[in-house]
Amino acid sequence: MRGARANDTTEAATTLGPGPDAAGPGAPGEPPPAAVALRRAADRLARPWRSRVLGRVGTSAVKVVRMSELPLAEERHESAEALLVLDGLLALEVRGEPVDVRAGELFLVPAGAPHRVRPGSAGTLLILEEDPDR
């Protein structure tokens, strides 16, 4: 949820895999792509609802968030976003209706849909959203 960024700052961005100028996999001077320990990345965040960009796919940012019991204010965005709960529960309200997203479930928030985080969320969340800096 962009609210993770809107209510707090996004921690330092990291691009996974070869950079944009690399000749492809195995380009000289580029480290090979590595797996990311998502739970560990979330646990290292300074505070709940603070996000960290793990990498980019096209013009989208892939972010990890450590959720907390605290709610987040309603928001809406020009483009859709994907919310994947890795562990725990994401308690949402989308277009005025409650939606619970559990571990292993993916929820797609449609473009323009008003949504907010209700009290009671906890765990680790992966977000794929349009990167406003791209």
PDB file of C-alpha atoms in Angstrom:
ATOM      1  CA  MET A   1       0.000   0.000   0.000  1.00  0.00           C
ATOM      2  CA  ARG A   2       1.336   3.332  -0.799  1.00  0.00           C
ATOM      3  CA  GLY A   3       0.165   4.265   2.673  1.00  0.00           C
ATOM      4  CA  ALA A   4       3.235   2.493   3.931  1.00  0.00           C
ATOM      5  CA  ARG A   5       5.206   5.163   2.130  1.00  0.00           C
ATOM      6  CA  ALA A   6       2.733   8.018   2.618  1.00  0.00           C
ATOM      7  CA  ASN A   7       2.609   7.565   6.391  1.00  0.00           C
ATOM      8  CA  ASP A   8       6.346   7.068   6.695  1.00  0.00           C
ATOM      9  CA  THR A   9       9.380   7.106   4.465  1.00  0.00           C
ATOM     10  CA  THR A  10      10.528   4.280   2.275  1.00  0.00           C
ATOM     11  CA  GLU A  11      13.855   2.934   3.419  1.00  0.00           C
ATOM     12  CA  ALA A  12      16.838   2.823   1.060  1.00  0.00           C
ATOM     13  CA  ALA A  13      15.998   1.346  -2.325  1.00  0.00           C
ATOM     14  CA  THR A  14      17.870  -1.649  -3.626  1.00  0.00           C
ATOM     15  CA  THR A  15      17.848  -2.933  -7.180  1.00  0.00           C
ATOM     16  CA  LEU A  16      18.084  -6.691  -7.472  1.00  0.00           C
ATOM     17  CA  GLY A  17      20.076  -8.337 -10.233  1.00  0.00           C
ATOM     18  CA  PRO A  18      22.058  -6.668 -13.013  1.00  0.00           C
ATOM     19  CA  GLY A  19      21.770  -2.915 -13.447  1.00  0.00           C
ATOM     20  CA  PRO A  20      20.146  -1.304 -16.478  1.00  0.00           C
ATOM     21  CA  ASP A  21      23.478  -0.954 -18.305  1.00  0.00           C
ATOM     22  CA  ALA A  22      24.490  -4.589 -17.873  1.00  0.00           C
ATOM     23  CA  ALA A  23      24.831  -6.725 -20.981  1.00  0.00           C
ATOM     24  CA  GLY A  24      22.679  -9.396 -19.380  1.00  0.00           C
ATOM     25  CA  PRO A  25      23.161 -12.217 -16.888  1.00  0.00           C
ATOM     26  CA  GLY A  26      26.803 -12.656 -16.063  1.00  0.00           C
ATOM     27  CA  ALA A  27      27.810  -9.183 -17.279  1.00  0.00           C
ATOM     28  CA  PRO A  28      31.365  -8.298 -16.249  1.00  0.00           C
ATOM     29  CA  GLY A  29      31.505  -6.515 -12.903  1.00  0.00           C
ATOM     30  CA  GLU A  30      27.921  -7.361 -11.949  1.00  0.00           C
ATOM     31  CA  PRO A  31      27.151  -9.722  -9.088  1.00  0.00           C
ATOM     32  CA  PRO A  32      24.774 -12.560  -9.922  1.00  0.00           C
ATOM     33  CA  PRO A  33      21.136 -12.096  -8.880  1.00  0.00           C
ATOM     34  CA  ALA A  34      20.499 -13.299  -5.346  1.00  0.00           C
ATOM     35  CA  ALA A  35      17.460 -14.519  -3.456  1.00  0.00           C
ATOM     36  CA  VAL A  36      16.014 -12.129  -0.866  1.00  0.00           C
ATOM     37  CA  ALA A  37      15.008 -13.314   2.606  1.00  0.00           C
ATOM     38  CA  LEU A  38      11.730 -11.389   2.755  1.00  0.00           C
ATOM     39  CA  ARG A  39      10.924 -11.944   6.420  1.00  0.00           C
ATOM     40  CA  ARG A  40      14.437 -10.897   7.432  1.00  0.00           C
ATOM     41  CA  ALA A  41      14.189  -7.785   5.218  1.00  0.00           C
ATOM     42  CA  ALA A  42      10.891  -6.853   6.915  1.00  0.00           C
ATOM     43  CA  ASP A  43      12.277  -7.525  10.397  1.00  0.00           C
ATOM     44  CA  ARG A  44      15.145  -5.114   9.693  1.00  0.00           C
ATOM     45  CA  LEU A  45      12.796  -2.206   9.038  1.00  0.00           C
ATOM     46  CA  ALA A  46      13.034   0.499  11.685  1.00  0.00           C
ATOM     47  CA  ARG A  47       9.278   0.642  12.352  1.00  0.00           C
ATOM     48  CA  PRO A  48       6.039  -1.026  11.284  1.00  0.00           C
ATOM     49  CA  TRP A  49       4.419   0.252   8.089  1.00  0.00           C
ATOM     50  CA  ARG A  50       7.785   1.524   6.857  1.00  0.00           C
ATOM     51  CA  SER A  51       8.502  -0.030   3.462  1.00  0.00           C
ATOM     52  CA  ARG A  52      11.702  -1.012   1.710  1.00  0.00           C
ATOM     53  CA  VAL A  53      12.064  -1.242  -2.055  1.00  0.00           C
ATOM     54  CA  LEU A  54      13.697  -4.581  -2.818  1.00  0.00           C
ATOM     55  CA  GLY A  55      13.848  -4.124  -6.567  1.00  0.00           C
ATOM     56  CA  ARG A  56      11.979  -3.013  -9.640  1.00  0.00           C
ATOM     57  CA  VAL A  57      10.079  -4.836 -12.356  1.00  0.00           C
ATOM     58  CA  GLY A  58       9.547  -2.563 -15.332  1.00  0.00           C
ATOM     59  CA  THR A  59       8.090   0.627 -13.879  1.00  0.00           C
ATOM     60  CA  SER A  60       6.873  -1.073 -10.688  1.00  0.00           C
ATOM     61  CA  ALA A  61       8.539  -1.243  -7.286  1.00  0.00           C
ATOM     62  CA  VAL A  62       8.633  -4.471  -5.275  1.00  0.00           C
ATOM     63  CA  LYS A  63       8.436  -3.556  -1.576  1.00  0.00           C
ATOM     64  CA  VAL A  64       8.358  -5.366   1.737  1.00  0.00           C
ATOM     65  CA  VAL A  65       6.493  -4.067   4.796  1.00  0.00           C
ATOM     66  CA  ARG A  66       6.287  -5.170   8.414  1.00  0.00           C
ATOM     67  CA  MET A  67       2.647  -4.671   9.399  1.00  0.00           C
ATOM     68  CA  SER A  68       1.351  -3.679  12.824  1.00  0.00           C
ATOM     69  CA  GLU A  69      -1.997  -3.533  14.608  1.00  0.00           C
ATOM     70  CA  LEU A  70      -2.265   0.159  13.745  1.00  0.00           C
ATOM     71  CA  PRO A  71      -4.645   1.323  11.002  1.00  0.00           C
ATOM     72  CA  LEU A  72      -3.663   3.484   8.035  1.00  0.00           C
ATOM     73  CA  ALA A  73      -5.714   6.303   6.519  1.00  0.00           C
ATOM     74  CA  GLU A  74      -7.783   5.809   3.379  1.00  0.00           C
ATOM     75  CA  GLU A  75      -6.021   6.348   0.078  1.00  0.00           C
ATOM     76  CA  ARG A  76      -6.517   5.739  -3.639  1.00  0.00           C
ATOM     77  CA  HIS A  77      -4.085   5.549  -6.541  1.00  0.00           C
ATOM     78  CA  GLU A  78      -4.125   6.014 -10.296  1.00  0.00           C
ATOM     79  CA  SER A  79      -2.804   2.498 -10.889  1.00  0.00           C
ATOM     80  CA  ALA A  80      -3.604  -0.892  -9.356  1.00  0.00           C
ATOM     81  CA  GLU A  81      -1.392  -2.477  -6.719  1.00  0.00           C
ATOM     82  CA  ALA A  82      -0.819  -6.095  -5.700  1.00  0.00           C
ATOM     83  CA  LEU A  83      -0.675  -7.009  -2.002  1.00  0.00           C
ATOM     84  CA  LEU A  84       0.736 -10.445  -1.083  1.00  0.00           C
ATOM     85  CA  VAL A  85       0.560 -11.454   2.576  1.00  0.00           C
ATOM     86  CA  LEU A  86       3.588 -13.606   3.335  1.00  0.00           C
ATOM     87  CA  ASP A  87       2.603 -14.296   6.943  1.00  0.00           C
ATOM     88  CA  GLY A  88      -0.067 -12.943   9.254  1.00  0.00           C
ATOM     89  CA  LEU A  89      -3.168 -11.008   8.236  1.00  0.00           C
ATOM     90  CA  LEU A  90      -3.848  -7.797   6.311  1.00  0.00           C
ATOM     91  CA  ALA A  91      -7.168  -6.272   7.424  1.00  0.00           C
ATOM     92  CA  LEU A  92      -8.354  -3.940   4.657  1.00  0.00           C
ATOM     93  CA  GLU A  93     -11.399  -1.916   3.816  1.00  0.00           C
ATOM     94  CA  VAL A  94     -11.884  -1.540   0.060  1.00  0.00           C
ATOM     95  CA  ARG A  95     -14.692   0.632  -1.296  1.00  0.00           C
ATOM     96  CA  GLY A  96     -16.234   0.570   2.186  1.00  0.00           C
ATOM     97  CA  GLU A  97     -16.235  -3.244   2.468  1.00  0.00           C
ATOM     98  CA  PRO A  98     -14.011  -5.226   4.870  1.00  0.00           C
ATOM     99  CA  VAL A  99     -11.504  -7.588   3.230  1.00  0.00           C
ATOM    100  CA  ASP A 100      -9.213  -9.922   5.159  1.00  0.00           C
ATOM    101  CA  VAL A 101      -6.146 -11.123   3.254  1.00  0.00           C
ATOM    102  CA  ARG A 102      -4.413 -14.066   4.919  1.00  0.00           C
ATOM    103  CA  ALA A 103      -0.950 -15.616   4.636  1.00  0.00           C
ATOM    104  CA  GLY A 104      -0.381 -16.940   1.132  1.00  0.00           C
ATOM    105  CA  GLU A 105      -3.152 -14.808  -0.380  1.00  0.00           C
ATOM    106  CA  LEU A 106      -2.815 -12.075  -2.990  1.00  0.00           C
ATOM    107  CA  PHE A 107      -5.196  -9.125  -3.202  1.00  0.00           C
ATOM    108  CA  LEU A 108      -5.312  -6.791  -6.190  1.00  0.00           C
ATOM    109  CA  VAL A 109      -6.488  -3.281  -5.334  1.00  0.00           C
ATOM    110  CA  PRO A 110      -8.088  -1.835  -8.479  1.00  0.00           C
ATOM    111  CA  ALA A 111      -6.899   1.527  -9.789  1.00  0.00           C
ATOM    112  CA  GLY A 112      -8.872   4.356  -8.203  1.00  0.00           C
ATOM    113  CA  ALA A 113     -10.436   2.188  -5.470  1.00  0.00           C
ATOM    114  CA  PRO A 114     -10.529   3.882  -2.061  1.00  0.00           C
ATOM    115  CA  HIS A 115      -8.911   1.577   0.499  1.00  0.00           C
ATOM    116  CA  ARG A 116      -7.468   1.667   3.989  1.00  0.00           C
ATOM    117  CA  VAL A 117      -5.863  -0.657   6.521  1.00  0.00           C
ATOM    118  CA  ARG A 118      -8.162  -1.512   9.425  1.00  0.00           C
ATOM    119  CA  PRO A 119      -6.861  -2.195  12.946  1.00  0.00           C
ATOM    120  CA  GLY A 120      -5.645  -5.761  13.463  1.00  0.00           C
ATOM    121  CA  SER A 121      -3.123  -6.309  10.683  1.00  0.00           C
ATOM    122  CA  ALA A 122       0.117  -8.080  11.608  1.00  0.00           C
ATOM    123  CA  GLY A 123       2.836  -9.946   9.737  1.00  0.00           C
ATOM    124  CA  THR A 124       4.811  -9.441   6.543  1.00  0.00           C
ATOM    125  CA  LEU A 125       3.458  -7.900   3.357  1.00  0.00           C
ATOM    126  CA  LEU A 126       4.925  -7.766  -0.152  1.00  0.00           C
ATOM    127  CA  ILE A 127       3.678  -4.923  -2.363  1.00  0.00           C
ATOM    128  CA  LEU A 128       3.989  -4.507  -6.118  1.00  0.00           C
ATOM    129  CA  GLU A 129       3.022  -0.988  -7.158  1.00  0.00           C
ATOM    130  CA  GLU A 130       3.758   1.580  -9.813  1.00  0.00           C
ATOM    131  CA  ASP A 131       6.947   3.409  -8.876  1.00  0.00           C
ATOM    132  CA  PRO A 132       6.236   7.168  -8.884  1.00  0.00           C
ATOM    133  CA  ASP A 133       9.968   7.845  -9.398  1.00  0.00           C
ATOM    134  CA  ARG A 134      10.008   6.014 -12.736  1.00  0.00           C
TER     135      ARG A 134
END
